[in-house]
Amino acid sequence: MIQTEKRAVIYCRVSTDDQNCERQLRDLKTFAKRAKYKIAEIFQETASGAKSDRIERAKVLKLAQARKIDAILVTELTRWGRSTIDLLQTLEQLNKWNVSVIAQTGSQFDLSSAQGKMIAGVLSVLSQFEWDLISERTKSGLKAAIARGKTLGRQPGQNPSDKYANKVLKHLVDGRSYRWIAHDMQISPTTVMAIVKRNKKSKTKPRHLAA
C-alpha cells in the first residue's frame, strides 16, 4: 500500500520588527523536504513570546481543527508555545485533531506516541507548578489589595471579559484555583489570568463583589 505524503504547515515567528523569518523558513523547508512532508501553507509572524493575540498561529490552529494538516513544523518549541501552560494546552488540542508539532531540533510532540505521552506528563507537572505559583501569588496580592481598599477589576465595558471580573476575583479570594474558576464559569484559564493581570494595574476605589 502506498503511504500518503503527510501534509504540514511551516510556522515561523520572530519577536521584533528588525528581525525576519528567512533563516527559520530556509531551515524548515530543508527539514520538510528531508522528512518528506508536503508543505500546505507557510505562516510567518512578528510577535513576542508572551503575546496572546498571534493571528497567524490562530490560523494554523483553525487548519488543524479542520483536519487539513497532519503536522506543524517549527524550528523550536519556543517559537510555538507562549508558556509551559500554553504549550501543553495547545498540544492537547492538536492531539484531539491528530496533528503533531514537530521541532526541527529533533523533538516530535505527537502525544499519541510513547515519547509524546512521557513529555506530556512532564509538561503537565511543570504547568501545574506554574499555575500553583501564579495562583498563590495572586491570592496573596488580592487579599492585600482588598485590605488597602484597592479596586478589584476595571470599570465594566473596557474589555469583553470585564463582565466576569467580579466573580473571578471573588472566587480567587475564596481560595479557588485558576483551573477551578475556568471550569466553573466556562471560560478559558487565559481569560482568568487576563482579568487578574488587569486587576493588578487598577488604582481606583473598590466596588462591590458579585456573588
PDB file of C-alpha atoms in Angstrom:
ATOM      1  CA  MET A   1       0.000   0.000   0.000  1.00  0.00           C
ATOM      2  CA  ILE A   2       1.359   3.447  -0.946  1.00  0.00           C
ATOM      3  CA  GLN A   3       1.791   5.731   2.062  1.00  0.00           C
ATOM      4  CA  THR A   4       0.143   9.142   1.657  1.00  0.00           C
ATOM      5  CA  GLU A   5       2.523  12.077   1.967  1.00  0.00           C
ATOM      6  CA  LYS A   6       1.895  13.931   5.222  1.00  0.00           C
ATOM      7  CA  ARG A   7       0.576  17.479   4.996  1.00  0.00           C
ATOM      8  CA  ALA A   8       2.345  20.086   7.085  1.00  0.00           C
ATOM      9  CA  VAL A   9       2.456  23.826   7.615  1.00  0.00           C
ATOM     10  CA  ILE A  10       5.552  25.807   8.443  1.00  0.00           C
ATOM     11  CA  TYR A  11       5.186  28.271  11.307  1.00  0.00           C
ATOM     12  CA  CYS A  12       7.909  30.886  11.783  1.00  0.00           C
ATOM     13  CA  ARG A  13       7.948  33.608  14.411  1.00  0.00           C
ATOM     14  CA  VAL A  14      10.286  36.436  15.321  1.00  0.00           C
ATOM     15  CA  SER A  15       9.912  38.791  18.264  1.00  0.00           C
ATOM     16  CA  THR A  16      10.684  42.226  16.791  1.00  0.00           C
ATOM     17  CA  ASP A  17      10.285  44.118  13.519  1.00  0.00           C
ATOM     18  CA  ASP A  18      14.039  44.303  12.973  1.00  0.00           C
ATOM     19  CA  GLN A  19      14.196  40.502  12.725  1.00  0.00           C
ATOM     20  CA  ASN A  20      12.964  38.287   9.896  1.00  0.00           C
ATOM     21  CA  CYS A  21      11.972  34.669   9.341  1.00  0.00           C
ATOM     22  CA  GLU A  22      14.356  33.949   6.468  1.00  0.00           C
ATOM     23  CA  ARG A  23      16.648  31.581   8.364  1.00  0.00           C
ATOM     24  CA  GLN A  24      13.756  29.729  10.029  1.00  0.00           C
ATOM     25  CA  LEU A  25      11.962  29.410   6.702  1.00  0.00           C
ATOM     26  CA  ARG A  26      15.047  28.138   4.879  1.00  0.00           C
ATOM     27  CA  ASP A  27      15.849  25.584   7.588  1.00  0.00           C
ATOM     28  CA  LEU A  28      12.270  24.329   7.829  1.00  0.00           C
ATOM     29  CA  LYS A  29      11.881  23.933   4.064  1.00  0.00           C
ATOM     30  CA  THR A  30      15.045  21.824   4.046  1.00  0.00           C
ATOM     31  CA  PHE A  31      13.792  19.806   7.021  1.00  0.00           C
ATOM     32  CA  ALA A  32      10.375  19.250   5.386  1.00  0.00           C
ATOM     33  CA  LYS A  33      11.951  18.013   2.176  1.00  0.00           C
ATOM     34  CA  ARG A  34      14.240  15.633   4.045  1.00  0.00           C
ATOM     35  CA  ALA A  35      11.375  14.306   6.195  1.00  0.00           C
ATOM     36  CA  LYS A  36       9.064  14.026   3.151  1.00  0.00           C
ATOM     37  CA  TYR A  37       6.389  16.477   4.306  1.00  0.00           C
ATOM     38  CA  LYS A  38       4.154  18.186   1.761  1.00  0.00           C
ATOM     39  CA  ILE A  39       4.004  21.884   2.678  1.00  0.00           C
ATOM     40  CA  ALA A  40       0.383  23.036   2.588  1.00  0.00           C
ATOM     41  CA  GLU A  41       0.983  26.617   3.731  1.00  0.00           C
ATOM     42  CA  ILE A  42       3.622  28.835   5.309  1.00  0.00           C
ATOM     43  CA  PHE A  43       2.854  31.215   8.190  1.00  0.00           C
ATOM     44  CA  GLN A  44       5.174  33.988   9.355  1.00  0.00           C
ATOM     45  CA  GLU A  45       4.578  36.182  12.360  1.00  0.00           C
ATOM     46  CA  THR A  46       6.181  39.016  14.308  1.00  0.00           C
ATOM     47  CA  ALA A  47       5.113  38.785  17.946  1.00  0.00           C
ATOM     48  CA  SER A  48       6.749  38.480  21.348  1.00  0.00           C
ATOM     49  CA  GLY A  49       6.752  35.085  23.019  1.00  0.00           C
ATOM     50  CA  ALA A  50       4.168  36.122  25.612  1.00  0.00           C
ATOM     51  CA  LYS A  51       1.787  37.890  23.221  1.00  0.00           C
ATOM     52  CA  SER A  52      -1.651  36.275  23.298  1.00  0.00           C
ATOM     53  CA  ASP A  53      -3.144  37.528  20.022  1.00  0.00           C
ATOM     54  CA  ARG A  54      -0.973  35.713  17.495  1.00  0.00           C
ATOM     55  CA  ILE A  55      -3.124  35.953  14.379  1.00  0.00           C
ATOM     56  CA  GLU A  56      -1.050  33.593  12.222  1.00  0.00           C
ATOM     57  CA  ARG A  57      -0.872  30.923  14.913  1.00  0.00           C
ATOM     58  CA  ALA A  58      -4.645  31.108  15.251  1.00  0.00           C
ATOM     59  CA  LYS A  59      -4.920  30.398  11.506  1.00  0.00           C
ATOM     60  CA  VAL A  60      -2.724  27.320  11.919  1.00  0.00           C
ATOM     61  CA  LEU A  61      -4.964  26.036  14.716  1.00  0.00           C
ATOM     62  CA  LYS A  62      -8.034  26.502  12.501  1.00  0.00           C
ATOM     63  CA  LEU A  63      -6.409  24.397   9.775  1.00  0.00           C
ATOM     64  CA  ALA A  64      -5.602  21.726  12.357  1.00  0.00           C
ATOM     65  CA  GLN A  65      -9.156  21.729  13.687  1.00  0.00           C
ATOM     66  CA  ALA A  66     -10.470  21.352  10.138  1.00  0.00           C
ATOM     67  CA  ARG A  67      -8.206  18.278   9.733  1.00  0.00           C
ATOM     68  CA  LYS A  68      -6.448  19.874   6.769  1.00  0.00           C
ATOM     69  CA  ILE A  69      -2.930  19.218   8.076  1.00  0.00           C
ATOM     70  CA  ASP A  70      -1.048  16.433   9.852  1.00  0.00           C
ATOM     71  CA  ALA A  71       1.840  18.389  11.345  1.00  0.00           C
ATOM     72  CA  ILE A  72       3.114  21.833  12.288  1.00  0.00           C
ATOM     73  CA  LEU A  73       6.826  22.405  11.680  1.00  0.00           C
ATOM     74  CA  VAL A  74       8.745  24.866  13.865  1.00  0.00           C
ATOM     75  CA  THR A  75      12.440  25.478  14.416  1.00  0.00           C
ATOM     76  CA  GLU A  76      11.992  25.107  18.182  1.00  0.00           C
ATOM     77  CA  LEU A  77       9.080  24.903  20.611  1.00  0.00           C
ATOM     78  CA  THR A  78       9.652  28.432  21.943  1.00  0.00           C
ATOM     79  CA  ARG A  79       8.530  29.648  18.507  1.00  0.00           C
ATOM     80  CA  TRP A  80       5.125  27.983  19.107  1.00  0.00           C
ATOM     81  CA  GLY A  81       4.253  27.966  22.825  1.00  0.00           C
ATOM     82  CA  ARG A  82       3.882  31.149  24.890  1.00  0.00           C
ATOM     83  CA  SER A  83       4.478  29.300  28.156  1.00  0.00           C
ATOM     84  CA  THR A  84       4.559  25.769  29.552  1.00  0.00           C
ATOM     85  CA  ILE A  85       0.830  26.020  30.247  1.00  0.00           C
ATOM     86  CA  ASP A  86       0.028  27.314  26.774  1.00  0.00           C
ATOM     87  CA  LEU A  87       2.249  24.692  25.140  1.00  0.00           C
ATOM     88  CA  LEU A  88       0.558  21.831  26.968  1.00  0.00           C
ATOM     89  CA  GLN A  89      -2.940  23.155  26.253  1.00  0.00           C
ATOM     90  CA  THR A  90      -2.311  23.588  22.528  1.00  0.00           C
ATOM     91  CA  LEU A  91      -0.583  20.198  22.261  1.00  0.00           C
ATOM     92  CA  GLU A  92      -3.618  18.577  23.891  1.00  0.00           C
ATOM     93  CA  GLN A  93      -5.911  20.381  21.448  1.00  0.00           C
ATOM     94  CA  LEU A  94      -3.807  19.320  18.486  1.00  0.00           C
ATOM     95  CA  ASN A  95      -3.697  15.739  19.717  1.00  0.00           C
ATOM     96  CA  LYS A  96      -7.505  15.593  19.556  1.00  0.00           C
ATOM     97  CA  TRP A  97      -7.227  16.611  15.919  1.00  0.00           C
ATOM     98  CA  ASN A  98      -4.382  14.115  15.249  1.00  0.00           C
ATOM     99  CA  VAL A  99      -1.889  16.886  14.496  1.00  0.00           C
ATOM    100  CA  SER A 100       1.706  16.869  15.737  1.00  0.00           C
ATOM    101  CA  VAL A 101       4.056  19.762  16.457  1.00  0.00           C
ATOM    102  CA  ILE A 102       7.498  18.865  15.143  1.00  0.00           C
ATOM    103  CA  ALA A 103      10.545  20.903  16.051  1.00  0.00           C
ATOM    104  CA  GLN A 104      13.455  20.949  13.661  1.00  0.00           C
ATOM    105  CA  THR A 105      15.717  20.466  16.680  1.00  0.00           C
ATOM    106  CA  GLY A 106      14.553  16.838  16.756  1.00  0.00           C
ATOM    107  CA  SER A 107      11.654  16.951  19.232  1.00  0.00           C
ATOM    108  CA  GLN A 108       8.443  15.446  17.878  1.00  0.00           C
ATOM    109  CA  PHE A 109       5.444  16.320  20.023  1.00  0.00           C
ATOM    110  CA  ASP A 110       2.984  13.668  18.996  1.00  0.00           C
ATOM    111  CA  LEU A 111       1.023  12.925  22.167  1.00  0.00           C
ATOM    112  CA  SER A 112      -0.196   9.615  20.762  1.00  0.00           C
ATOM    113  CA  SER A 113       3.371   8.217  20.806  1.00  0.00           C
ATOM    114  CA  ALA A 114       5.149   6.806  23.854  1.00  0.00           C
ATOM    115  CA  GLN A 115       7.687   9.639  23.775  1.00  0.00           C
ATOM    116  CA  GLY A 116       4.918  12.208  23.404  1.00  0.00           C
ATOM    117  CA  LYS A 117       2.994  10.811  26.363  1.00  0.00           C
ATOM    118  CA  MET A 118       6.113  10.963  28.518  1.00  0.00           C
ATOM    119  CA  ILE A 119       6.801  14.562  27.501  1.00  0.00           C
ATOM    120  CA  ALA A 120       3.163  15.489  28.097  1.00  0.00           C
ATOM    121  CA  GLY A 121       3.444  14.095  31.611  1.00  0.00           C
ATOM    122  CA  VAL A 122       6.486  16.237  32.325  1.00  0.00           C
ATOM    123  CA  LEU A 123       4.804  19.321  30.841  1.00  0.00           C
ATOM    124  CA  SER A 124       1.695  18.641  32.915  1.00  0.00           C
ATOM    125  CA  VAL A 125       3.709  18.627  36.145  1.00  0.00           C
ATOM    126  CA  LEU A 126       5.558  21.801  35.122  1.00  0.00           C
ATOM    127  CA  SER A 127       2.374  23.598  34.083  1.00  0.00           C
ATOM    128  CA  GLN A 128       0.619  22.679  37.333  1.00  0.00           C
ATOM    129  CA  PHE A 129       3.603  24.018  39.257  1.00  0.00           C
ATOM    130  CA  GLU A 130       3.440  27.188  37.157  1.00  0.00           C
ATOM    131  CA  TRP A 131      -0.296  27.529  37.866  1.00  0.00           C
ATOM    132  CA  ASP A 132       0.218  26.992  41.589  1.00  0.00           C
ATOM    133  CA  LEU A 133       2.916  29.664  41.808  1.00  0.00           C
ATOM    134  CA  ILE A 134       0.805  32.194  39.895  1.00  0.00           C
ATOM    135  CA  SER A 135      -2.308  31.351  41.904  1.00  0.00           C
ATOM    136  CA  GLU A 136      -0.549  31.596  45.260  1.00  0.00           C
ATOM    137  CA  ARG A 137       0.982  34.979  44.430  1.00  0.00           C
ATOM    138  CA  THR A 138      -2.326  36.246  43.084  1.00  0.00           C
ATOM    139  CA  LYS A 139      -4.380  35.201  46.119  1.00  0.00           C
ATOM    140  CA  SER A 140      -1.881  36.830  48.455  1.00  0.00           C
ATOM    141  CA  GLY A 141      -1.863  40.009  46.372  1.00  0.00           C
ATOM    142  CA  LEU A 142      -5.664  40.160  46.176  1.00  0.00           C
ATOM    143  CA  LYS A 143      -6.103  39.853  49.923  1.00  0.00           C
ATOM    144  CA  ALA A 144      -3.551  42.613  50.498  1.00  0.00           C
ATOM    145  CA  ALA A 145      -5.232  44.779  47.861  1.00  0.00           C
ATOM    146  CA  ILE A 146      -8.668  44.372  49.443  1.00  0.00           C
ATOM    147  CA  ALA A 147      -7.217  45.295  52.840  1.00  0.00           C
ATOM    148  CA  ARG A 148      -5.840  48.505  51.286  1.00  0.00           C
ATOM    149  CA  GLY A 149      -9.195  49.308  49.670  1.00  0.00           C
ATOM    150  CA  LYS A 150      -7.996  48.696  46.147  1.00  0.00           C
ATOM    151  CA  THR A 151     -10.445  48.146  43.266  1.00  0.00           C
ATOM    152  CA  LEU A 152     -10.923  44.569  42.083  1.00  0.00           C
ATOM    153  CA  GLY A 153     -11.158  44.857  38.301  1.00  0.00           C
ATOM    154  CA  ARG A 154     -11.586  47.779  35.915  1.00  0.00           C
ATOM    155  CA  GLN A 155     -14.801  49.588  35.076  1.00  0.00           C
ATOM    156  CA  PRO A 156     -17.251  47.466  33.021  1.00  0.00           C
ATOM    157  CA  GLY A 157     -17.116  47.791  29.246  1.00  0.00           C
ATOM    158  CA  GLN A 158     -13.383  48.332  28.853  1.00  0.00           C
ATOM    159  CA  ASN A 159     -12.762  44.708  27.947  1.00  0.00           C
ATOM    160  CA  PRO A 160     -15.120  41.892  26.831  1.00  0.00           C
ATOM    161  CA  SER A 161     -14.045  39.754  29.801  1.00  0.00           C
ATOM    162  CA  ASP A 162     -14.823  42.529  32.329  1.00  0.00           C
ATOM    163  CA  LYS A 163     -18.272  41.023  32.799  1.00  0.00           C
ATOM    164  CA  TYR A 164     -16.595  38.069  34.536  1.00  0.00           C
ATOM    165  CA  ALA A 165     -14.161  40.110  36.630  1.00  0.00           C
ATOM    166  CA  ASN A 166     -16.062  40.460  39.925  1.00  0.00           C
ATOM    167  CA  LYS A 167     -16.987  36.783  40.104  1.00  0.00           C
ATOM    168  CA  VAL A 168     -13.492  35.612  39.111  1.00  0.00           C
ATOM    169  CA  LEU A 169     -11.821  37.804  41.726  1.00  0.00           C
ATOM    170  CA  LYS A 170     -14.246  36.740  44.450  1.00  0.00           C
ATOM    171  CA  HIS A 171     -13.556  33.073  43.673  1.00  0.00           C
ATOM    172  CA  LEU A 172      -9.816  33.761  43.983  1.00  0.00           C
ATOM    173  CA  VAL A 173     -10.258  35.455  47.346  1.00  0.00           C
ATOM    174  CA  ASP A 174     -12.293  32.416  48.423  1.00  0.00           C
ATOM    175  CA  GLY A 175      -9.286  30.219  47.626  1.00  0.00           C
ATOM    176  CA  ARG A 176     -10.377  28.730  44.305  1.00  0.00           C
ATOM    177  CA  SER A 177      -7.721  27.755  41.745  1.00  0.00           C
ATOM    178  CA  TYR A 178      -7.495  29.239  38.253  1.00  0.00           C
ATOM    179  CA  ARG A 179      -8.489  25.912  36.724  1.00  0.00           C
ATOM    180  CA  TRP A 180     -11.484  25.507  39.024  1.00  0.00           C
ATOM    181  CA  ILE A 181     -12.695  29.017  38.161  1.00  0.00           C
ATOM    182  CA  ALA A 182     -12.235  28.478  34.413  1.00  0.00           C
ATOM    183  CA  HIS A 183     -14.163  25.200  34.564  1.00  0.00           C
ATOM    184  CA  ASP A 184     -16.928  26.544  36.822  1.00  0.00           C
ATOM    185  CA  MET A 185     -17.502  29.690  34.761  1.00  0.00           C
ATOM    186  CA  GLN A 186     -16.943  28.023  31.371  1.00  0.00           C
ATOM    187  CA  ILE A 187     -14.192  30.446  30.387  1.00  0.00           C
ATOM    188  CA  SER A 188     -10.570  29.819  29.465  1.00  0.00           C
ATOM    189  CA  PRO A 189      -7.717  29.888  32.019  1.00  0.00           C
ATOM    190  CA  THR A 190      -6.180  32.614  29.840  1.00  0.00           C
ATOM    191  CA  THR A 191      -9.235  34.806  30.453  1.00  0.00           C
ATOM    192  CA  VAL A 192      -8.912  34.253  34.205  1.00  0.00           C
ATOM    193  CA  MET A 193      -5.241  35.244  34.074  1.00  0.00           C
ATOM    194  CA  ALA A 194      -6.026  38.333  31.964  1.00  0.00           C
ATOM    195  CA  ILE A 195      -8.642  39.510  34.467  1.00  0.00           C
ATOM    196  CA  VAL A 196      -6.189  39.116  37.350  1.00  0.00           C
ATOM    197  CA  LYS A 197      -3.447  40.916  35.413  1.00  0.00           C
ATOM    198  CA  ARG A 198      -5.731  43.870  34.693  1.00  0.00           C
ATOM    199  CA  ASN A 199      -6.812  43.976  38.331  1.00  0.00           C
ATOM    200  CA  LYS A 200      -3.206  44.342  39.494  1.00  0.00           C
ATOM    201  CA  LYS A 201      -2.928  47.572  37.477  1.00  0.00           C
ATOM    202  CA  SER A 202      -6.106  49.072  38.915  1.00  0.00           C
ATOM    203  CA  LYS A 203      -5.689  52.003  41.309  1.00  0.00           C
ATOM    204  CA  THR A 204      -9.255  53.201  41.964  1.00  0.00           C
ATOM    205  CA  LYS A 205     -11.647  52.548  44.889  1.00  0.00           C
ATOM    206  CA  PRO A 206     -13.150  49.060  45.320  1.00  0.00           C
ATOM    207  CA  ARG A 207     -16.605  48.250  44.071  1.00  0.00           C
ATOM    208  CA  HIS A 208     -18.999  45.577  45.348  1.00  0.00           C
ATOM    209  CA  LEU A 209     -18.009  41.971  44.572  1.00  0.00           C
ATOM    210  CA  ALA A 210     -20.659  39.996  42.729  1.00  0.00           C
ATOM    211  CA  ALA A 211     -21.803  36.810  44.410  1.00  0.00           C
TER     212      ALA A 211
END
